[in-house]
CSV table of C-alpha atoms and ligand atoms in Angstrom, one decimal:
chain,number,residue,atom,x,y,z
A,3,MET,CA,3.2,30.3,5.5
A,4,ILE,CA,3.3,27.1,7.5
A,5,LYS,CA,4.3,24.2,5.2
A,6,ALA,CA,3.9,20.4,5.6
A,7,ILE,CA,6.8,18.6,7.2
A,8,LYS,CA,9.5,17.5,4.6
A,9,GLY,CA,8.7,14.1,3.4
A,10,MET,CA,5.1,14.2,4.5
A,11,LYS,CA,2.6,15.3,1.8
A,12,ASP,CA,-1.0,16.0,1.2
A,13,ILE,CA,-3.0,13.8,-1.0
A,14,LEU,CA,-5.0,16.3,-2.9
A,15,PRO,CA,-8.6,15.8,-4.2
A,16,GLU,CA,-7.5,15.2,-7.8
A,17,GLU,CA,-5.2,12.4,-6.7
A,18,ILE,CA,-7.9,10.7,-4.6
A,19,PRO,CA,-9.6,8.7,-7.4
A,20,GLN,CA,-6.3,6.9,-8.1
A,21,TRP,CA,-5.8,6.1,-4.4
A,22,ARG,CA,-9.4,4.8,-4.2
A,23,ARG,CA,-8.9,2.7,-7.3
A,24,ILE,CA,-5.8,1.1,-5.8
A,25,GLU,CA,-7.4,0.5,-2.4
A,26,GLN,CA,-10.5,-1.0,-3.9
A,27,ALA,CA,-8.6,-3.3,-6.2
A,28,ALA,CA,-6.6,-4.5,-3.2
A,29,ARG,CA,-9.7,-5.1,-1.1
A,30,ASP,CA,-11.4,-7.0,-4.0
A,31,VAL,CA,-8.4,-9.2,-4.8
A,32,PHE,CA,-7.4,-9.9,-1.2
A,33,GLU,CA,-10.9,-10.7,0.0
A,34,SER,CA,-11.2,-13.2,-2.9
A,35,TYR,CA,-8.4,-15.1,-1.2
A,36,LEU,CA,-10.2,-14.9,2.2
A,37,TYR,CA,-8.1,-12.0,3.7
A,38,ARG,CA,-10.1,-9.8,6.0
A,39,GLU,CA,-9.3,-6.2,7.0
A,40,ILE,CA,-7.7,-5.3,10.3
A,41,ARG,CA,-7.0,-1.8,11.6
A,42,THR,CA,-4.4,-1.3,14.3
A,43,PRO,CA,-3.2,1.9,16.1
A,44,VAL,CA,-0.6,4.2,14.5
A,45,LEU,CA,1.1,4.5,17.9
A,46,GLU,CA,2.6,1.4,19.5
A,47,PRO,CA,5.0,0.8,22.4
A,48,THR,CA,8.6,1.3,21.1
A,49,GLU,CA,9.5,-2.1,22.5
A,50,LEU,CA,7.2,-3.8,20.0
A,51,PHE,CA,9.3,-2.6,17.1
A,52,SER,CA,12.7,-3.1,18.7
A,53,ARG,CA,11.8,-6.7,19.6
A,54,SER,CA,10.4,-7.5,16.1
A,55,ILE,CA,12.1,-5.4,13.5
A,56,GLY,CA,15.4,-5.7,15.5
A,57,ASN,CA,17.6,-3.2,17.4
A,58,ALA,CA,20.4,-3.3,14.8
A,59,THR,CA,18.2,-2.3,11.8
A,60,ASP,CA,18.2,1.2,10.2
A,61,ILE,CA,14.5,1.5,11.0
A,62,VAL,CA,14.9,1.0,14.8
A,63,GLU,CA,18.3,2.6,15.1
A,64,LYS,CA,17.5,5.9,13.4
A,65,GLU,CA,14.2,6.1,11.6
A,66,MET,CA,11.4,5.9,14.1
A,67,TYR,CA,9.5,8.9,15.5
A,68,THR,CA,9.7,8.0,19.2
A,69,PHE,CA,8.6,9.9,22.3
A,70,GLU,CA,7.7,9.4,25.9
A,71,ASP,CA,4.0,9.2,26.7
A,72,SER,CA,2.6,8.3,30.2
A,73,HIS,CA,6.0,7.0,31.3
A,74,GLN,CA,6.4,4.7,28.4
A,75,SER,CA,8.3,5.1,25.1
A,76,VAL,CA,6.0,5.0,22.2
A,77,SER,CA,6.7,5.1,18.4
A,78,MET,CA,4.7,6.0,15.3
A,79,ARG,CA,4.5,2.7,13.4
A,80,PRO,CA,7.3,2.3,10.8
A,81,GLU,CA,5.5,-0.8,9.4
A,82,ASN,CA,2.5,-2.9,10.4
A,83,THR,CA,3.6,-6.5,10.7
A,84,ALA,CA,4.6,-6.0,14.3
A,85,GLY,CA,1.2,-4.3,15.1
A,86,VAL,CA,-0.8,-7.1,13.5
A,87,VAL,CA,1.1,-9.8,15.4
A,88,ARG,CA,0.5,-7.9,18.6
A,89,ALA,CA,-3.2,-7.8,17.8
A,90,LEU,CA,-3.2,-11.5,17.0
A,91,ILE,CA,-1.7,-12.3,20.3
A,92,GLU,CA,-3.7,-9.8,22.4
A,93,ALA,CA,-7.1,-10.7,20.9
A,94,ARG,CA,-6.1,-14.4,20.7
A,95,LEU,CA,-7.1,-14.4,17.0
A,96,TYR,CA,-5.0,-17.5,16.5
A,97,GLU,CA,-7.8,-19.4,18.4
A,98,ALA,CA,-10.6,-18.1,16.1
A,99,ARG,CA,-12.3,-20.3,13.6
A,100,GLY,CA,-11.6,-19.6,9.9
A,101,PRO,CA,-8.5,-18.5,8.1
A,102,GLN,CA,-6.1,-16.2,10.0
A,103,ARG,CA,-5.5,-13.9,7.0
A,104,TYR,CA,-5.5,-10.2,7.4
A,105,TYR,CA,-4.9,-7.1,5.3
A,106,TYR,CA,-4.4,-3.5,6.1
A,107,VAL,CA,-4.2,-0.1,4.5
A,108,GLY,CA,-2.7,2.9,6.3
A,109,PRO,CA,0.0,5.4,7.0
A,110,MET,CA,3.5,4.4,8.2
A,111,PHE,CA,6.3,6.7,9.4
A,112,ARG,CA,10.0,6.5,8.9
A,113,ARG,CA,12.5,9.4,9.3
A,114,GLU,CA,14.4,8.6,6.1
A,115,ARG,CA,16.0,11.1,3.8
A,116,PRO,CA,13.1,12.1,1.5
A,117,GLN,CA,13.6,11.5,-2.3
A,118,LYS,CA,11.6,10.3,-5.2
A,119,GLY,CA,9.5,7.4,-4.0
A,120,ARG,CA,10.7,7.8,-0.4
A,121,PHE,CA,8.7,9.7,2.2
A,122,ARG,CA,8.6,10.1,5.9
A,123,GLN,CA,4.9,9.5,6.0
A,124,PHE,CA,3.9,6.9,3.4
A,125,HIS,CA,1.1,4.5,2.9
A,126,GLN,CA,1.2,0.8,2.8
A,127,ILE,CA,-1.2,-1.9,1.8
A,128,GLY,CA,-0.1,-5.2,3.4
A,129,ILE,CA,-1.3,-8.7,4.2
A,130,GLU,CA,-0.3,-11.2,6.9
A,131,ALA,CA,-1.3,-14.9,6.9
A,132,PHE,CA,-0.8,-17.0,10.0
A,133,GLY,CA,-0.7,-20.6,10.9
A,134,ASP,CA,0.3,-21.9,7.4
A,135,PRO,CA,3.8,-23.3,7.2
A,136,GLY,CA,3.8,-23.2,3.4
A,137,PRO,CA,5.3,-23.4,0.9
A,138,TYR,CA,2.1,-23.3,-1.0
A,139,VAL,CA,0.8,-20.2,0.7
A,140,ASP,CA,4.2,-18.5,0.1
A,141,ALA,CA,3.6,-18.9,-3.7
A,142,GLU,CA,-0.1,-18.1,-3.4
A,143,ILE,CA,0.5,-14.7,-2.0
A,144,ILE,CA,2.8,-13.9,-4.9
A,145,GLN,CA,0.1,-15.2,-7.3
A,146,MET,CA,-2.4,-12.9,-5.5
A,147,THR,CA,0.0,-9.9,-5.9
A,148,CYS,CA,0.4,-10.6,-9.6
A,149,ARG,CA,-3.4,-10.7,-9.9
A,150,PHE,CA,-3.6,-7.3,-8.1
A,151,PHE,CA,-1.0,-5.8,-10.3
A,152,ARG,CA,-2.8,-7.1,-13.4
A,153,GLU,CA,-6.0,-5.5,-12.2
A,154,LEU,CA,-4.3,-2.2,-12.0
A,155,GLY,CA,-2.5,-2.6,-15.3
A,156,ILE,CA,1.0,-2.5,-13.7
A,157,HIS,CA,3.7,-4.1,-15.7
A,158,GLY,CA,7.5,-3.6,-15.8
A,159,TYR,CA,8.3,-5.4,-12.5
A,160,GLU,CA,10.4,-8.3,-11.6
A,161,VAL,CA,9.7,-10.9,-8.8
A,162,ARG,CA,12.8,-11.6,-6.8
A,163,VAL,CA,13.0,-14.5,-4.4
A,164,ASN,CA,15.4,-15.8,-1.8
A,165,SER,CA,15.5,-18.0,1.3
A,166,LEU,CA,17.0,-16.6,4.5
A,167,GLY,CA,17.2,-20.0,6.3
A,168,CYS,CA,16.0,-20.6,9.8
A,169,HIS,CA,17.2,-20.5,13.4
A,170,THR,CA,18.9,-23.9,12.8
A,171,CYS,CA,21.0,-23.1,9.7
A,172,ARG,CA,21.3,-19.3,9.8
A,173,PRO,CA,23.7,-18.9,12.8
A,174,ALA,CA,26.4,-21.1,11.2
A,175,TYR,CA,26.0,-19.2,7.9
A,176,VAL,CA,26.2,-15.9,9.7
A,177,GLU,CA,29.5,-16.9,11.3
A,178,LYS,CA,30.9,-18.0,7.9
A,179,LEU,CA,29.7,-14.7,6.4
A,180,LYS,CA,31.3,-12.6,9.2
A,181,MET,CA,34.6,-14.3,8.5
A,182,ALA,CA,34.4,-13.7,4.7
A,183,ILE,CA,33.5,-10.1,5.3
A,184,TYR,CA,36.4,-9.7,7.6
A,185,LEU,CA,38.8,-10.8,4.8
A,186,ILE,CA,37.6,-8.1,2.4
A,187,GLU,CA,36.7,-5.5,5.0
A,188,GLY,CA,39.3,-2.9,3.8
A,189,SER,CA,37.4,-2.6,0.5
A,190,LEU,CA,34.0,-2.1,2.0
A,191,CYS,CA,32.0,1.1,2.9
A,192,GLU,CA,31.8,2.3,6.5
A,193,ASP,CA,28.3,1.0,6.9
A,194,CYS,CA,29.2,-2.5,5.9
A,195,ARG,CA,32.3,-2.5,8.2
A,196,ARG,CA,30.0,-1.5,11.1
A,197,ARG,CA,27.3,-4.1,10.1
A,198,ARG,CA,29.8,-7.0,10.1
A,199,GLU,CA,29.3,-7.1,13.8
A,200,THR,CA,25.8,-5.7,14.3
A,201,ASN,CA,23.9,-7.1,11.3
A,202,PRO,CA,26.1,-9.0,8.9
A,203,LEU,CA,23.2,-10.2,6.6
A,204,ARG,CA,22.5,-6.5,5.7
A,205,VAL,CA,26.0,-6.3,4.2
A,206,LEU,CA,24.8,-8.5,1.4
A,207,ASP,CA,22.4,-6.0,-0.1
A,208,CYS,CA,24.5,-2.9,0.4
A,209,LYS,CA,24.0,-0.8,-2.8
A,210,ASN,CA,27.5,0.7,-2.7
A,211,CYS,CA,29.5,-2.5,-2.4
A,212,GLN,CA,27.9,-5.1,-4.7
A,213,GLU,CA,31.1,-5.7,-6.8
A,214,GLN,CA,33.3,-6.4,-3.7
A,215,LEU,CA,30.6,-8.7,-2.3
A,216,SER,CA,30.4,-11.0,-5.3
A,217,GLY,CA,32.7,-13.6,-3.6
A,218,LEU,CA,30.8,-13.9,-0.3
A,219,PRO,CA,29.1,-17.2,0.6
A,220,LEU,CA,25.4,-17.3,-0.3
A,221,ILE,CA,22.7,-18.3,2.2
A,222,THR,CA,21.0,-20.5,-0.4
A,223,GLU,CA,24.1,-22.7,-0.5
A,224,ASN,CA,24.1,-23.0,3.3
A,225,LEU,CA,20.4,-24.0,4.0
A,226,CYS,CA,19.5,-27.0,6.2
A,227,LEU,CA,17.5,-29.7,4.5
A,228,PRO,CA,14.0,-28.6,5.7
A,229,CYS,CA,14.7,-25.0,4.5
A,230,LEU,CA,16.0,-26.3,1.2
A,231,GLU,CA,12.9,-28.4,0.7
A,232,HIS,CA,10.7,-25.4,1.6
A,233,PHE,CA,12.5,-23.2,-0.9
A,234,ASP,CA,12.4,-25.8,-3.6
A,235,GLY,CA,8.6,-26.3,-2.9
A,236,PHE,CA,8.0,-22.6,-3.1
A,237,ARG,CA,9.8,-22.3,-6.4
A,238,ALA,CA,8.0,-25.3,-7.8
A,239,HIS,CA,4.6,-23.7,-7.0
A,240,LEU,CA,5.7,-20.5,-8.7
A,241,GLN,CA,6.5,-22.5,-11.8
A,242,GLN,CA,3.1,-24.3,-11.5
A,243,PHE,CA,1.4,-20.8,-11.5
A,244,SER,CA,3.6,-19.8,-14.5
A,245,ILE,CA,5.0,-16.9,-12.5
A,246,PRO,CA,8.4,-15.8,-13.8
A,247,TYR,CA,10.9,-15.0,-11.0
A,248,VAL,CA,14.5,-14.2,-10.5
A,249,LEU,CA,16.7,-15.8,-7.8
A,250,ALA,CA,18.2,-13.1,-5.7
A,251,PRO,CA,20.5,-14.8,-3.2
A,252,ARG,CA,21.6,-11.5,-1.7
A,253,LEU,CA,18.1,-10.2,-1.1
A,254,VAL,CA,17.8,-9.7,2.7
A,255,ARG,CA,15.5,-6.7,3.3
A,256,GLY,CA,15.8,-4.5,6.3
A,257,LEU,CA,13.8,-6.3,8.9
A,258,ASP,CA,15.3,-9.0,11.3
A,259,TYR,CA,12.1,-11.1,11.7
A,260,TYR,CA,12.3,-12.8,8.3
A,261,THR,CA,13.0,-16.6,8.2
A,262,ARG,CA,13.0,-18.8,5.0
A,263,THR,CA,11.1,-17.1,2.2
A,264,ALA,CA,12.0,-13.5,1.4
A,265,PHE,CA,10.8,-11.7,-1.8
A,266,GLU,CA,10.5,-8.4,-3.5
A,267,PHE,CA,8.6,-6.9,-6.5
A,268,ALA,CA,11.0,-4.5,-8.0
A,269,SER,CA,10.2,-2.0,-10.7
A,270,VAL,CA,12.4,-2.5,-13.7
A,271,SER,CA,10.8,0.2,-15.9
A,272,GLY,CA,13.0,3.0,-14.4
A,273,ALA,CA,9.8,4.8,-13.2
A,274,LEU,CA,10.9,4.7,-9.6
A,275,GLY,CA,14.6,5.7,-9.9
A,276,SER,CA,16.7,4.2,-7.1
A,277,GLN,CA,13.8,3.4,-4.8
A,278,ASN,CA,12.7,0.6,-7.1
A,279,SER,CA,11.2,-1.8,-4.5
A,280,LEU,CA,7.5,-1.7,-5.0
A,281,LEU,CA,6.7,-4.4,-2.5
A,282,GLY,CA,8.6,-6.5,0.0
A,283,GLY,CA,7.8,-9.4,2.2
A,284,GLY,CA,8.6,-12.7,3.6
A,285,ARG,CA,8.0,-15.4,6.2
A,286,TYR,CA,8.5,-14.8,9.9
A,287,ASP,CA,8.0,-18.1,11.6
A,288,GLY,CA,9.5,-17.1,15.0
A,289,LEU,CA,7.9,-13.7,15.4
A,290,VAL,CA,4.6,-14.5,17.2
A,291,LYS,CA,6.5,-16.6,19.8
A,292,ASN,CA,9.1,-13.9,20.1
A,293,LEU,CA,6.4,-11.3,21.0
A,294,GLY,CA,5.0,-13.5,23.7
A,295,GLY,CA,2.4,-15.6,21.7
A,296,PRO,CA,2.3,-19.3,20.9
A,297,GLU,CA,4.2,-21.1,18.2
A,298,VAL,CA,2.3,-19.7,15.2
A,299,VAL,CA,4.1,-19.2,11.8
A,300,GLY,CA,3.4,-16.3,9.6
A,301,ILE,CA,4.1,-14.7,6.2
A,302,GLY,CA,3.2,-11.4,4.6
A,303,PHE,CA,4.1,-8.4,2.5
A,304,ALA,CA,3.6,-4.7,2.2
A,305,LEU,CA,3.7,-2.4,-0.7
A,306,GLY,CA,4.0,1.4,-0.8
A,307,ILE,CA,1.0,3.1,-2.4
A,308,GLU,CA,3.1,6.2,-3.4
A,309,ARG,CA,5.5,3.9,-5.3
A,310,LEU,CA,2.7,2.0,-6.9
A,311,ILE,CA,1.3,5.2,-8.3
A,312,LEU,CA,4.7,6.1,-9.8
A,313,ALA,CA,4.7,2.7,-11.5
A,314,LEU,CA,1.1,3.1,-12.9
A,315,THR,CA,1.0,3.8,-16.6
A,316,GLY,CA,-1.9,4.2,-18.9
A,317,PRO,CA,-4.6,6.9,-19.0
A,318,PRO,CA,-5.6,8.7,-15.8
A,319,ALA,CA,-9.0,7.7,-14.3
A,320,GLU,CA,-12.0,9.2,-16.1
A,321,PRO,CA,-13.3,12.3,-14.2
A,322,THR,CA,-16.5,11.6,-12.4
A,323,PRO,CA,-19.6,13.3,-14.1
A,324,VAL,CA,-20.8,16.4,-12.3
A,325,ALA,CA,-24.2,17.9,-12.8
A,326,TYR,CA,-25.0,21.6,-12.3
A,327,VAL,CA,-28.6,22.8,-11.9
A,328,ALA,CA,-29.0,26.4,-13.1
A,329,HIS,CA,-32.3,28.2,-12.5
A,330,LEU,CA,-34.3,31.4,-13.0
A,331,GLU,CA,-36.5,33.1,-10.4
A,332,MET,CA,-37.7,31.7,-7.1
A,333,GLU,CA,-39.9,29.1,-8.7
A,334,GLY,CA,-37.0,27.7,-10.8
A,335,PHE,CA,-34.8,27.6,-7.7
A,336,ARG,CA,-37.3,25.5,-5.8
A,337,LYS,CA,-37.6,23.1,-8.6
A,338,ALA,CA,-33.8,23.0,-9.1
A,339,VAL,CA,-33.3,22.0,-5.4
A,340,GLU,CA,-35.8,19.2,-5.9
A,341,LEU,CA,-34.2,18.0,-9.1
A,342,ALA,CA,-30.7,18.0,-7.5
A,343,GLU,CA,-32.0,15.8,-4.7
A,344,LYS,CA,-33.5,13.3,-7.1
A,345,LEU,CA,-30.3,13.2,-9.1
A,346,ARG,CA,-28.3,12.6,-5.9
A,347,ASP,CA,-30.7,9.7,-5.1
A,348,GLN,CA,-29.5,8.2,-8.5
A,349,GLY,CA,-25.8,8.6,-7.4
A,350,VAL,CA,-25.0,11.7,-9.4
A,351,ALA,CA,-22.8,14.5,-7.9
A,352,VAL,CA,-24.8,17.7,-8.2
A,353,ALA,CA,-24.2,21.4,-7.4
A,354,VAL,CA,-27.2,23.8,-7.4
A,355,ALA,CA,-26.5,27.4,-8.6
A,356,ASN,CA,-26.2,30.1,-6.0
A,357,PRO,CA,-29.7,31.8,-6.1
A,358,LEU,CA,-28.0,35.2,-5.9
A,359,LYS,CA,-26.3,34.7,-9.2
A,360,GLN,CA,-27.6,35.7,-12.7
A,361,LEU,CA,-28.0,32.9,-15.3
A,362,LYS,CA,-24.8,34.0,-17.1
A,363,ALA,CA,-22.8,33.9,-13.9
A,364,GLN,CA,-24.3,30.5,-13.1
A,365,PHE,CA,-23.0,29.1,-16.4
A,366,LYS,CA,-19.5,30.5,-15.7
A,367,GLU,CA,-19.6,28.8,-12.3
A,368,ALA,CA,-20.7,25.5,-14.0
A,369,ASP,CA,-17.7,25.8,-16.2
A,370,ARG,CA,-15.3,26.6,-13.3
A,371,ILE,CA,-16.4,23.5,-11.3
A,372,GLY,CA,-16.0,21.2,-14.3
A,373,ALA,CA,-19.7,20.4,-14.7
A,374,THR,CA,-20.3,17.8,-17.4
A,375,THR,CA,-24.1,18.5,-17.7
A,376,VAL,CA,-26.0,21.7,-16.9
A,377,TYR,CA,-29.8,21.5,-16.3
A,378,VAL,CA,-31.7,24.8,-16.6
A,379,ILE,CA,-35.1,25.4,-15.0
A,380,GLY,CA,-37.1,28.6,-15.1
A,381,PRO,CA,-40.8,29.5,-15.2
A,382,ASP,CA,-41.1,28.7,-18.9
A,383,GLU,CA,-39.7,25.2,-18.4
A,384,ILE,CA,-42.0,24.6,-15.4
A,385,ARG,CA,-45.0,25.7,-17.4
A,386,ASP,CA,-44.1,23.2,-20.2
A,387,GLY,CA,-43.1,20.4,-17.9
A,388,VAL,CA,-39.5,20.3,-19.4
A,389,VAL,CA,-35.9,20.9,-18.4
A,390,LYS,CA,-33.2,22.4,-20.7
A,391,VAL,CA,-30.1,20.1,-20.7
A,392,LYS,CA,-26.7,21.3,-21.9
A,393,ASP,CA,-23.9,18.8,-22.5
A,394,MET,CA,-20.8,20.9,-21.5
A,395,THR,CA,-18.3,18.7,-23.4
A,396,THR,CA,-20.1,18.9,-26.8
A,397,GLY,CA,-22.0,22.2,-26.2
A,398,GLU,CA,-25.2,20.4,-27.5
A,399,GLN,CA,-28.5,21.6,-25.9
A,400,ARG,CA,-31.8,19.7,-25.7
A,401,VAL,CA,-35.2,20.2,-24.1
A,402,VAL,CA,-36.1,17.1,-22.2
A,403,PRO,CA,-39.5,16.2,-20.6
A,404,GLU,CA,-39.1,16.3,-16.8
A,405,ASN,CA,-40.0,12.7,-16.5
A,406,ASP,CA,-37.2,11.6,-18.8
A,407,ILE,CA,-34.5,13.1,-16.5
A,408,VAL,CA,-35.3,11.3,-13.3
A,409,PRO,CA,-38.4,9.1,-13.6
A,410,SER,CA,-40.0,10.4,-10.4
A,411,PHE,CA,-38.9,14.1,-10.8
A,412,SER,CA,-42.3,15.6,-11.7
A,413,GLU,CA,-44.3,13.6,-9.1
B,1,LIG,P1,9.4,-3.0,3.9
B,1,LIG,O1,10.3,-3.7,2.9
B,1,LIG,O2,10.2,-2.2,4.9
B,1,LIG,O3,8.6,-4.1,4.5
B,1,LIG,O4,8.4,-2.0,3.2
B,1,LIG,C1,7.5,-2.5,2.2
B,1,LIG,C2,7.3,-1.5,1.1
B,1,LIG,O5,6.9,-0.2,1.7
B,1,LIG,C3,8.5,-1.1,0.3
B,1,LIG,O6,8.6,-2.1,-0.8
B,1,LIG,C4,8.1,0.2,-0.3
B,1,LIG,O7,7.2,0.1,-1.4
B,1,LIG,C5,7.3,0.8,0.9
B,1,LIG,N1,8.1,1.8,1.6
B,1,LIG,C6,9.0,1.5,2.6
B,1,LIG,N2,9.6,2.6,3.1
B,1,LIG,C7,9.1,3.6,2.3
B,1,LIG,C8,9.3,5.1,2.3
B,1,LIG,N3,10.1,5.7,3.2
B,1,LIG,N4,8.6,5.8,1.4
B,1,LIG,C9,7.7,5.2,0.6
B,1,LIG,N5,7.5,3.9,0.5
B,1,LIG,C10,8.2,3.1,1.4
B,1,LIG,C11,7.7,-4.0,5.5
B,1,LIG,O8,7.3,-2.9,5.9
B,1,LIG,C12,7.2,-5.3,6.1
B,1,LIG,N6,6.2,-5.0,7.2
B,1,LIG,C13,6.5,-6.1,5.0
B,1,LIG,C14,6.0,-7.4,5.5
B,1,LIG,C15,4.7,-7.7,5.8
B,1,LIG,N7,6.7,-8.4,5.7
B,1,LIG,C16,5.9,-9.4,6.1
B,1,LIG,N8,4.7,-8.9,6.2
């Protein structure tokens, strides 16, 4: 038997209603804030990710599916901010009229160690907003996410916020941080010791070393005045929207493009185990320029659909009603096909019984496919202008005039 690749899974038909519900809620909520859908390729030049996410990040260092194609190195997208920024530059979307606000839904690929809530092919819903320096929009996208979570009935999460400074204040802070890490290096894990040189900010959110890190300088205490004002403004708007949040001065996230605002929605219900980040995002004011575009600022987030599903509580979606049309003899079969088409015109999902099956076997099949209503038509019913209708959940049977089933059925 050939099995799916570890960490890549099928989404089976019974799971699809939940996926659709999540995707539809995202579309409805995001479009009500003037975001429009964008679809970008799954495969992009590797350089796009190394220049945006950063060479010294776990994603680029070891998690991308990369191969040579037509003499260039290409990678399966591990995330989609880079792709959307590339599209913005390539199609000069920044010159278009109207808000430059985009959302996307699709698969991403990271060669991570699979575990609960962590896959090698996973699906993100994300948004990116360009050209707005904030801080109002920073808070607005958090408000929008809270609305989206409310729509889905997701509770038990915490909004964590931080500022990562900018290209003016961060370099001095990073030097200070490096020095402080150097002083406690002996007590840190191997990854942190390596990252002191390659990516010192990532040391801050190392899950293994939190206790040893408690004395390190915090970025929020080393911001320049404009970054501080931006952060204060962002928090004031969150307060204005009555959104509770937690200050998380060691929240860094694993992508190098972030500047100023960084945030995360973390599940605190225990439903996700150690992979408790439902959604992550932040501002990336230098990214468009860095990828060859003009000076256009940006902010966005992405959430993992698989993780969102783990966090969903409450009853599963109601099964969609399914009708089954049983029939007797050729006359009944013809009428059954007609009735099925009329029901489909009304948006009902219908199966017509296989004409080679006896009535008893037809009922067995109706049961097997989970039909909620069975219609029966034979010569007697045709003669009397009626249809027998059986409610499969209650077992109740009625005889209904043809006209009352679908108004135009007997025409
Ligand atoms: P990220 O923090 O790398 O950010 O991922 C965002 C979300 O994707 C995570 O919070 C998690 O729910 C989900 N996720 C990530 N990796 C996996 C995995 N291996 N298995 C399952 N789910 C996963 C980004 O991707 C940024 N592009 C977000 C962003 C948009 N920032 C600005 N704009």
